[in-house]
Amino acid sequence: MSSPTPSVCQGGGTQPPGKPLPPSNFLRQIIESDLSRNAYAQRCWGGTPGDAAHHRRGVLDPARIRTRFPPEPNGYLHVGHAKSICLNFGLARDYGGVCHLRFDDTNPERENQEYVDAIIDAVRWLGFDWHDGETSHLYQASDYFDFMLRAAEYLIDAGHAYVDEQTPEQIRAHRGDFETPGVNSPFRDRPQAESRQRFADMRQGMYPDGAMVLRARIDMASPNLNLRDPVIYRIRHATHHNTGDRWCIYPMYTFAHPIEDALENITHSICTLEFEDQRPFYDWLLERLLEGGLIQAPPPKQIEFARLNLSFVVTSKRKLAQLVSQGHVQGWDDPRMPTIAGLRRRGYTPESLHLFSERIGVSKSDSWIDYQTLEGCLRETLDRNAQRAMAVLDPVELVLDNWDEVMGTGFLDECHAPVHPHDPERGQRSFKMGKELWIDRSDYQDTPAKGFFRLFPGNKVRLKYGHVIECTHADHDEQGQVLRVHARLLPDTKSGTAGSNAVKVKGVITWVARADGIPAEVRWYDRLFRDAQPDASGKDFLESLQPNSLRVLSAFIEPSLGNARKENRFQFERHGYFVADRIDHTPERPVFNLAVGLKDSWNPHA
Ligand code: ATP
Ligand code: MG
């Protein structure tokens, strides 16, 4: 006789983590300590989220830990979320666990499908996956509304919740403050059956928004204001993007979140510090539901870390939404936005955001991270990979007047440069030099400022990868603006040929030939805000908007860029790193965005 399939999950099993772990931090220490004492080893997993009975029918949870990333789909994700994603998915990966992507969609008014899709895109693009084999761990909190209702009814029946019919103003006024204890509601001690009936009527849609609420019955004198009978359900006659018009009562976030974690078997519920004061309620609620046998033991635990504050940006979805809706930027994915979609369009790579997240680490106290740290991570990853190219961003013509005599009329001289200076295997790029070239306007001065070693009458410079030239003069228009710069080519000075260094120069400039240069639009971005902390201490962040944070330049690029595809990234020598725009770029009409400047570089537009 074969042994019967156990109806109750039993036994224990762990799987070893994979590769060596990154540097430790307090989150890793907590997880390692929990794992070493098998704190979560006895949990069962019913194959899908569910209550205690559902999980009991399952198998021992094959995931050693479960974390989650729980965005509210009320906007696009930003760089702070990227930190949280890297953290939660990274910890699950490192400890043989699973990370769930959960839409915390308990707030019907502000959420929609566009945001859901954008969030999925962003997490995927960062390289994370919520699949574990065949199982997709993508969940929606709104799928748990039935259980939440049941949990609320249980709390009422057990004397832990009541329907309060005070007005919102009365509830607020009776809450007290840090010095004064709250005042009990006159409805606090009403019979449980009466609360049950009212709650059922609320659910049936018999009352308008705000007429009454369901409150947990804890302690109106608690020093923690969050335990003074917090509201757990409210009436909202609103259509929900997932559940439609099925519900007219919705759980409060603080009630919903611990339940979502418990149903999903989350072990470590990692959130930002502002939820620290909510932790006692998180624990209180899960203890009550454990007493009622509704959820599985042991319950998840909430652990707080310091949110990312990044200088020169705002990271509140509400404020980002305002920038979009008021037209200060061209959309959620505008390259000036600190959204993941914006950073991507700006040229950021997933790798650069992983590096950033690792470098800033996690801590228990709030601090500001300098925007340059983020830029540094991008520069570092691009420097290793980005193909080099020459581009002239603010073009003015340069004519080599002795070209015909020295090189031959109509002759085009082939020049070569490495695709990547530290990686000879990537080969060479080639382009032509001719009599007429484009150079950057700022590479010429009629009267040189102190320390200026580039083109001015009488001075010699090297055209990068080409010959040394000597500037003779420039043509000007009536306003005195330079129209054309003139120079002579010095024979036998071509870069890479014997004796090319015989003439010493102090300056090297980049250029593109008129003959094979390709016109391109270059979008030059500056920071969106002037202030390092645009929204600190209640300031109106819009007042700190930088007026000219986007400048559109008509540039010329070298011919090797002619087959650049959307999202290819390059270093334009001397200028910075650029990305072919993922929306507007085409080979026929190239569009490049400034990703980040070169470190300590001369900035032609400063
Ligand atoms: P916002 O105020 O911009 O709407 P939020 O925290 O309300 O942000 P959620 O969608 O609720 O946004 O966040 C999903 C997860 O991302 C949460 O676990 C939250 O703690 C985390 N998160 C949000 N902002 C940051 C940040 N700046 N740094 C680190 N983690 C963050
Ligand atoms: Mg939120």
XYZ file of C-alpha atoms and ligand atoms in Angstrom:
638
model
C 0.000 0.000 0.000
C 1.405 3.351 -0.926
C 1.450 5.976 1.782
C -1.396 8.473 1.598
C -0.666 11.989 0.400
C -0.403 14.062 3.564
C -3.298 16.496 3.849
C -1.301 18.672 6.179
C 2.027 20.098 5.191
C 4.949 18.799 7.263
C 8.721 18.385 7.304
C 11.456 20.878 6.596
C 13.753 21.836 3.758
C 16.109 24.585 2.791
C 18.162 25.284 -0.243
C 21.631 26.792 -0.108
C 22.123 30.275 -1.466
C 23.924 30.604 -4.786
C 26.831 32.990 -5.351
C 28.821 34.802 -2.648
C 26.848 37.524 -0.940
C 27.457 41.249 -1.281
C 28.624 43.209 1.799
C 26.455 42.689 4.826
C 23.948 45.173 6.189
C 21.378 45.117 8.951
C 18.721 43.567 6.697
C 21.021 40.733 5.724
C 21.895 40.184 9.367
C 18.236 39.872 10.307
C 17.581 37.426 7.486
C 20.663 35.360 8.234
C 19.751 35.152 11.892
C 16.168 34.118 11.033
C 17.441 31.473 8.653
C 19.960 30.084 11.098
C 17.283 29.556 13.735
C 14.798 28.246 11.160
C 12.349 30.950 12.135
C 10.277 30.452 9.008
C 11.142 26.889 8.121
C 7.782 25.444 9.132
C 5.590 27.634 6.939
C 3.522 25.928 4.304
C 2.724 27.250 0.890
C -0.567 26.468 -0.760
C 0.697 27.326 -4.229
C -1.110 30.667 -4.211
C -1.713 33.295 -1.532
C -4.371 32.330 0.950
C -5.498 31.901 4.525
C -4.202 29.455 7.134
C -6.332 26.551 5.935
C -5.278 27.032 2.327
C -1.569 26.999 3.132
C -1.952 24.067 5.511
C -3.132 21.968 2.580
C 0.032 22.844 0.658
C 3.662 21.831 0.903
C 6.478 23.184 2.987
C 7.297 26.551 1.514
C 10.104 25.922 -0.985
C 11.110 29.589 -0.713
C 13.472 30.125 2.192
C 12.344 33.731 2.457
C 9.634 35.747 0.746
C 9.948 39.461 0.210
C 7.704 41.706 -1.840
C 7.795 44.937 -3.757
C 4.362 46.494 -3.240
C 3.861 49.648 -5.329
C 0.603 51.494 -5.415
C -0.270 51.874 -9.128
C -0.877 55.606 -8.832
C 2.100 56.801 -10.851
C 5.332 55.732 -12.494
C 8.100 54.311 -10.357
C 11.027 56.523 -9.457
C 14.644 56.080 -8.452
C 13.632 55.482 -4.816
C 11.508 52.577 -5.942
C 14.486 51.286 -7.917
C 16.359 51.052 -4.636
C 13.493 49.157 -3.046
C 13.217 46.817 -6.063
C 16.933 46.039 -6.067
C 16.766 45.463 -2.342
C 13.745 43.179 -2.214
C 14.445 41.184 -5.353
C 18.157 41.119 -4.532
C 17.637 39.699 -1.026
C 15.269 37.025 -2.325
C 17.791 36.046 -4.999
C 20.688 35.933 -2.557
C 18.943 33.833 0.098
C 17.150 31.241 -1.993
C 13.876 33.090 -1.721
C 11.205 34.612 -3.875
C 10.152 38.216 -4.295
C 6.543 38.992 -5.145
C 5.464 41.926 -7.240
C 2.276 43.101 -5.615
C 0.053 45.946 -6.668
C -1.115 47.610 -3.535
C -4.310 48.734 -5.172
C -6.650 49.334 -2.278
C -7.265 52.964 -3.132
C -9.658 53.063 -6.097
C -9.550 56.753 -6.968
C -5.942 57.257 -7.958
C -4.995 54.019 -9.607
C -5.160 52.886 -13.209
C -3.985 50.341 -15.736
C -1.437 52.621 -17.430
C 0.469 52.739 -14.152
C 0.183 48.991 -13.664
C 1.730 48.411 -17.100
C 4.475 50.977 -16.543
C 5.417 49.381 -13.225
C 5.659 45.924 -14.789
C 7.849 47.377 -17.529
C 10.142 49.098 -15.058
C 10.693 46.051 -12.849
C 11.370 43.865 -15.884
C 13.724 46.379 -17.387
C 15.699 46.421 -14.132
C 16.219 42.721 -14.779
C 14.017 41.229 -12.076
C 11.465 38.512 -12.390
C 8.581 37.503 -10.164
C 8.354 34.050 -11.693
C 9.572 31.026 -9.804
C 9.642 28.268 -12.367
C 6.111 28.102 -13.716
C 4.630 30.158 -10.913
C 4.053 33.853 -11.379
C 4.177 35.775 -8.138
C 2.419 38.827 -9.441
C -0.441 39.726 -7.161
C -3.015 42.397 -6.604
C -4.088 43.416 -3.140
C -7.610 43.936 -4.482
C -7.826 40.168 -5.018
C -7.766 39.851 -1.238
C -10.785 42.079 -0.598
C -12.948 39.062 0.269
C -10.497 37.885 2.879
C -10.116 41.395 4.242
C -13.873 41.600 4.701
C -13.795 38.301 6.533
C -10.954 39.507 8.742
C -12.908 42.652 9.550
C -15.998 40.645 10.454
C -13.900 38.414 12.645
C -12.501 41.442 14.466
C -16.021 42.760 15.082
C -17.183 39.386 16.389
C -14.171 39.079 18.667
C -14.773 42.549 20.110
C -11.778 44.091 18.343
C -13.606 46.408 15.969
C -16.738 48.567 15.834
C -18.603 50.745 13.417
C -18.214 54.379 14.371
C -20.833 56.854 13.185
C -19.088 59.980 14.353
C -18.292 62.497 11.645
C -14.705 62.515 10.326
C -14.234 65.837 12.168
C -15.372 64.346 15.455
C -13.131 61.353 15.011
C -10.190 63.622 14.364
C -10.996 65.898 17.305
C -11.377 62.968 19.703
C -8.118 61.396 18.743
C -6.116 63.553 21.122
C -2.438 64.305 20.603
C 0.906 63.486 22.151
C -0.004 65.237 25.417
C -3.712 64.406 25.557
C -5.241 60.961 25.449
C -8.072 60.384 22.989
C -11.746 60.284 23.905
C -13.706 57.098 23.445
C -16.329 57.204 20.735
C -19.933 56.861 21.957
C -20.164 53.922 19.524
C -17.142 52.112 20.917
C -19.085 49.817 23.218
C -22.091 49.188 20.990
C -23.121 45.527 20.739
C -21.094 43.470 18.299
C -24.243 42.417 16.463
C -25.095 46.052 15.823
C -21.630 46.718 14.367
C -21.985 43.616 12.223
C -25.326 44.857 10.880
C -24.045 48.354 10.179
C -20.923 46.953 8.502
C -23.093 44.739 6.301
C -25.209 47.772 5.407
C -22.081 49.763 4.591
C -21.053 46.956 2.304
C -24.502 46.938 0.656
C -24.103 50.569 -0.267
C -26.757 51.910 2.067
C -24.697 54.887 3.206
C -22.877 57.706 1.450
C -19.122 58.197 1.593
C -17.941 59.296 5.028
C -21.169 58.395 6.864
C -19.400 55.875 9.096
C -16.234 53.825 9.344
C -15.055 50.598 10.851
C -12.418 51.103 13.535
C -10.153 48.710 15.354
C -10.836 48.734 19.081
C -7.446 49.036 20.737
C -6.630 51.846 23.150
C -7.660 55.495 22.896
C -4.990 56.411 25.460
C -2.086 54.691 23.743
C 1.047 56.834 23.513
C 1.228 55.631 19.880
C -1.497 57.579 18.096
C -1.729 54.859 15.470
C -3.167 52.541 18.117
C -5.980 54.909 19.102
C -8.673 52.893 17.401
C -7.435 53.367 13.835
C -9.947 53.369 10.998
C -9.708 50.114 9.055
C -12.561 50.360 6.527
C -14.217 53.311 4.872
C -17.053 53.890 2.423
C -16.010 54.929 -1.091
C -18.481 54.727 -3.906
C -15.788 54.489 -6.553
C -14.992 52.241 -9.481
C -11.839 50.223 -8.998
C -9.601 49.399 -11.972
C -9.558 45.729 -11.020
C -12.756 45.016 -9.106
C -15.010 47.481 -10.924
C -18.125 48.403 -8.930
C -18.144 45.300 -6.778
C -17.134 47.171 -3.679
C -18.168 50.422 -2.093
C -16.152 49.896 1.069
C -12.371 49.786 0.919
C -9.798 48.789 3.532
C -7.305 51.335 4.783
C -3.708 50.800 3.736
C -2.563 50.084 7.293
C -5.156 47.320 7.629
C -4.676 45.888 4.163
C -0.906 45.731 4.047
C -0.201 43.298 6.921
C -2.974 41.055 5.601
C -1.505 41.069 2.085
C 1.861 40.098 3.550
C 0.361 37.316 5.650
C -1.694 35.784 2.837
C 1.366 35.757 0.592
C 3.574 34.084 3.187
C 5.931 37.048 3.239
C 8.684 36.578 5.795
C 10.387 39.981 5.694
C 8.184 42.935 4.872
C 10.671 45.670 4.146
C 9.387 49.234 4.072
C 10.564 52.784 4.585
C 11.058 54.419 7.984
C 7.868 56.444 7.988
C 6.015 53.200 8.705
C 7.948 52.537 11.895
C 5.100 53.937 14.023
C 2.702 51.634 12.214
C 4.589 48.506 13.185
C 2.730 48.042 16.514
C -0.558 48.042 14.610
C 0.885 45.684 11.988
C 1.809 43.261 14.764
C -1.431 43.810 16.702
C -3.567 42.989 13.692
C -1.654 39.865 12.730
C -1.740 38.611 16.326
C -5.539 38.989 16.392
C -5.885 37.145 13.091
C -3.586 34.400 14.357
C -5.773 34.044 17.457
C -8.717 33.607 15.143
C -6.853 30.972 13.155
C -7.262 33.020 9.993
C -3.613 33.298 9.002
C -0.642 31.028 9.189
C 2.061 31.261 11.861
C 4.597 32.681 12.161
C 3.396 36.019 10.805
C 5.575 38.207 8.596
C 7.588 40.917 10.249
C 7.942 44.486 9.174
C 11.451 45.927 8.947
C 12.094 49.561 8.138
C 14.996 51.133 6.268
C 15.774 54.727 5.312
C 14.181 55.843 2.077
C 16.338 57.238 -0.674
C 16.463 61.026 -0.759
C 18.327 62.205 -3.802
C 19.458 65.802 -4.211
C 18.140 67.908 -7.107
C 15.089 65.728 -7.679
C 11.696 65.144 -6.112
C 10.645 61.570 -5.430
C 7.004 61.778 -4.618
C 4.618 60.381 -7.180
C 2.182 63.175 -6.458
C 4.780 65.831 -7.261
C 6.038 63.964 -10.296
C 2.439 63.732 -11.515
C 2.175 67.489 -11.121
C 5.272 68.073 -13.267
C 3.632 65.967 -15.976
C 0.099 67.317 -15.769
C 1.234 70.955 -15.711
C 3.534 70.448 -18.685
C 6.837 71.243 -16.954
C 8.186 68.091 -18.593
C 7.035 66.186 -21.629
C 5.733 63.098 -19.833
C 6.498 60.567 -17.124
C 9.393 59.292 -19.248
C 10.907 62.702 -19.951
C 14.690 62.228 -19.649
C 14.797 64.888 -16.913
C 12.423 62.892 -14.701
C 13.804 60.715 -11.874
C 11.317 58.038 -12.874
C 12.718 54.690 -13.959
C 11.176 55.321 -17.380
C 12.822 58.758 -17.493
C 16.198 57.452 -16.382
C 15.985 54.748 -19.016
C 15.235 57.284 -21.716
C 18.062 59.419 -20.388
C 20.497 56.577 -21.068
C 20.701 54.895 -17.664
C 21.322 51.162 -17.809
C 19.836 48.617 -15.403
C 23.423 47.844 -14.408
C 24.038 51.470 -13.402
C 20.978 51.461 -11.140
C 22.017 48.170 -9.544
C 25.441 49.636 -8.884
C 23.842 52.758 -7.415
C 21.591 50.764 -5.153
C 24.499 48.684 -3.912
C 26.759 51.675 -3.429
C 24.314 53.719 -1.338
C 23.535 50.680 0.813
C 20.770 50.508 3.380
C 20.610 52.205 6.721
C 18.274 52.999 9.559
C 18.634 56.769 9.434
C 17.511 59.214 6.781
C 20.113 61.022 4.734
C 20.531 62.700 1.377
C 22.432 61.122 -1.449
C 24.153 63.480 -3.828
C 22.858 63.354 -7.384
C 26.472 63.002 -8.525
C 26.601 59.573 -6.926
C 23.914 58.423 -9.330
C 25.659 60.065 -12.276
C 28.952 58.505 -11.223
C 27.428 55.026 -11.380
C 26.146 55.655 -14.875
C 29.473 57.051 -16.034
C 31.282 54.081 -14.589
C 29.160 51.507 -16.378
C 29.082 53.441 -19.648
C 32.808 54.072 -19.681
C 33.406 50.344 -19.807
C 31.029 49.679 -22.670
C 30.076 52.704 -24.692
C 31.445 53.023 -28.202
C 33.355 56.250 -28.771
C 32.402 58.711 -31.478
C 32.990 62.300 -32.461
C 30.173 64.797 -32.589
C 30.006 68.555 -32.987
C 27.152 69.873 -30.906
C 27.213 73.577 -31.698
C 28.729 73.593 -35.177
C 30.688 76.296 -36.919
C 32.508 75.739 -40.199
C 36.276 75.295 -40.366
C 37.976 75.667 -43.758
C 41.488 74.356 -44.335
C 42.541 76.870 -46.990
C 45.679 75.047 -48.144
C 43.956 71.662 -48.436
C 43.847 71.606 -52.239
C 47.548 72.306 -52.543
C 48.710 69.965 -49.794
C 46.222 67.091 -50.076
C 44.703 67.566 -53.527
C 41.467 69.112 -54.697
C 38.436 67.117 -53.601
C 40.597 64.623 -51.754
C 39.134 63.011 -48.644
C 41.632 61.610 -46.169
C 40.612 58.464 -44.319
C 41.092 58.642 -40.542
C 40.785 55.877 -37.945
C 39.998 55.748 -34.265
C 39.374 52.913 -31.821
C 35.794 51.925 -31.116
C 36.835 51.684 -27.469
C 40.258 52.854 -26.262
C 40.652 50.058 -23.702
C 39.303 47.288 -25.873
C 41.279 46.999 -29.137
C 39.322 43.885 -30.079
C 36.306 46.019 -30.778
C 38.165 47.365 -33.801
C 38.346 50.726 -35.490
C 35.915 53.292 -36.722
C 36.719 55.297 -39.794
C 35.706 58.682 -41.120
C 36.988 61.191 -43.626
C 38.782 64.477 -43.301
C 38.351 67.063 -46.061
C 38.813 70.736 -46.759
C 35.607 71.674 -44.936
C 34.888 70.513 -41.411
C 32.535 71.211 -38.529
C 34.006 72.184 -35.196
C 32.399 73.341 -31.960
C 31.831 77.071 -31.788
C 33.452 77.222 -28.378
C 36.713 75.837 -29.790
C 37.481 79.189 -31.403
C 38.128 82.608 -29.837
C 39.203 85.763 -31.694
C 41.182 86.862 -28.669
C 42.081 83.938 -26.448
C 41.114 84.079 -22.799
C 43.829 83.121 -20.337
C 44.404 79.376 -20.458
C 42.606 78.913 -23.776
C 44.765 76.679 -25.988
C 42.451 75.871 -28.837
C 41.811 77.819 -32.030
C 42.728 81.493 -32.263
C 44.676 83.270 -34.986
C 48.289 82.062 -34.952
C 47.697 79.034 -32.711
C 48.202 75.389 -33.615
C 45.997 72.510 -32.477
C 45.582 68.907 -33.449
C 42.388 67.728 -35.097
C 41.879 64.524 -33.143
C 42.963 61.451 -35.166
C 44.050 63.809 -37.953
C 46.548 66.535 -38.723
C 47.843 69.532 -36.847
C 46.432 72.807 -38.159
C 47.281 76.436 -37.599
C 44.473 78.932 -37.290
C 44.741 82.020 -39.509
C 41.530 84.041 -39.065
C 37.752 83.923 -38.975
C 34.899 85.482 -40.989
C 32.222 87.309 -39.025
C 28.702 88.518 -39.747
C 27.533 92.093 -39.110
C 26.844 91.330 -35.460
C 30.402 90.107 -35.005
C 29.292 86.479 -34.703
C 31.818 83.999 -36.110
C 30.642 82.570 -39.435
C 33.641 80.507 -40.456
C 37.069 79.742 -39.070
C 40.091 79.471 -41.382
C 43.240 77.436 -40.851
C 46.148 75.811 -42.692
C 46.981 72.151 -42.476
C 50.567 71.258 -41.536
C 51.757 68.434 -43.803
C 53.236 65.228 -42.329
C 51.607 65.671 -38.922
C 48.850 63.119 -39.208
C 48.160 61.261 -35.997
C 49.753 57.803 -35.966
C 52.255 58.488 -38.746
C 56.030 58.749 -38.332
C 57.128 62.208 -37.199
C 53.578 63.333 -36.473
C 54.662 64.643 -33.101
C 57.349 66.934 -34.485
C 55.025 69.883 -34.028
C 54.011 70.320 -30.393
C 50.498 71.544 -29.634
C 48.687 72.305 -26.397
C 45.195 71.613 -27.642
C 43.342 68.813 -29.384
C 39.878 69.377 -30.776
C 37.182 67.082 -32.057
C 35.536 67.614 -35.420
C 33.322 66.068 -38.059
C 33.855 66.426 -41.808
C 31.297 68.194 -43.909
C 31.619 65.383 -46.439
C 30.489 62.524 -44.232
C 29.072 64.135 -41.073
C 25.446 63.291 -40.364
C 23.021 65.902 -39.062
C 21.474 64.902 -35.750
C 19.289 66.388 -33.048
C 21.009 66.416 -29.688
C 18.927 67.048 -26.571
C 21.105 68.650 -23.987
C 19.653 68.322 -20.501
C 20.385 70.235 -17.388
C 19.028 69.497 -13.927
C 15.318 70.098 -13.614
C 15.734 71.952 -10.316
C 18.140 74.602 -9.106
C 17.862 73.705 -5.412
C 19.536 70.644 -3.993
C 16.400 70.004 -1.940
C 13.568 71.390 -4.037
C 10.781 70.248 -1.717
C 12.479 70.344 1.676
C 10.567 71.819 4.625
C 7.374 72.467 2.719
C 8.921 74.622 -0.027
C 7.024 74.925 -3.307
C 9.209 72.725 -5.470
C 7.938 74.359 -8.664
C 9.672 77.589 -7.695
C 12.991 75.881 -7.993
C 12.429 74.692 -11.579
C 15.360 75.511 -13.837
C 14.165 77.532 -16.836
C 16.286 76.036 -19.621
C 16.702 72.446 -18.578
C 16.321 71.237 -22.166
C 18.199 72.679 -25.112
C 17.777 71.169 -28.529
C 20.977 71.355 -30.584
C 21.442 70.821 -34.313
C 24.605 68.777 -34.273
C 26.761 66.779 -36.674
C 27.860 63.270 -35.817
C 30.503 61.025 -37.320
C 29.366 58.458 -39.926
C 29.865 55.432 -37.644
C 26.798 56.656 -35.745
C 24.687 56.302 -38.857
C 23.599 52.821 -37.878
C 22.936 53.593 -34.219
C 19.743 51.998 -32.997
C 17.344 53.180 -30.335
C 18.916 52.980 -26.861
C 22.472 52.454 -28.145
C 24.797 54.411 -25.919
C 27.947 56.280 -26.952
C 30.628 58.471 -25.600
C 30.841 61.594 -27.733
C 34.493 62.384 -27.201
C 35.058 65.438 -25.013
C 31.296 65.934 -24.558
C 29.866 63.127 -22.520
C 27.720 60.044 -22.825
C 24.707 60.022 -25.103
C 21.917 57.624 -25.912
C 19.888 57.271 -29.086
C 16.405 58.258 -27.932
C 14.230 55.195 -27.460
C 11.157 56.938 -28.829
C 12.170 59.508 -31.440
C 15.462 58.233 -32.864
C 15.502 56.746 -36.357
C 18.493 56.144 -38.655
C 17.035 58.756 -41.024
C 16.517 61.302 -38.280
C 18.961 60.600 -35.459
C 18.115 61.951 -32.008
C 20.521 61.648 -29.098
C 19.973 62.522 -25.446
C 22.717 63.637 -23.112
C 22.980 60.892 -20.498
C 25.796 62.302 -18.384
C 28.823 64.506 -18.932
C 32.413 63.355 -18.708
C 33.939 63.591 -15.289
C 35.903 66.782 -14.657
C 35.509 67.527 -18.304
C 35.504 70.763 -20.074
C 31.873 71.514 -20.638
C 31.289 73.260 -23.963
C 27.958 74.628 -22.832
C 28.735 75.696 -19.303
P 5.143 58.032 -3.256
O 5.039 58.855 -2.028
O 6.060 58.562 -4.259
O 3.804 57.641 -3.827
P 5.192 55.558 -1.975
O 6.139 55.117 -0.932
O 3.830 55.893 -1.533
O 5.858 56.717 -2.777
P 4.598 53.063 -3.090
O 4.108 52.752 -4.444
O 3.683 52.864 -1.955
O 5.085 54.548 -3.147
O 5.993 52.358 -2.822
C 6.289 51.034 -3.110
C 7.498 50.629 -2.318
O 8.607 51.431 -2.664
C 7.261 50.786 -0.847
O 7.671 49.602 -0.198
C 8.110 51.953 -0.455
O 8.609 51.787 0.845
C 9.220 51.922 -1.500
N 9.714 53.280 -1.729
C 9.006 54.348 -2.132
N 9.780 55.455 -2.186
C 11.021 55.069 -1.806
C 12.273 55.747 -1.643
N 12.407 57.058 -1.879
N 13.344 55.020 -1.242
C 13.222 53.712 -1.009
N 12.085 53.017 -1.127
C 10.979 53.671 -1.517
Mg 2.097 55.072 -1.169
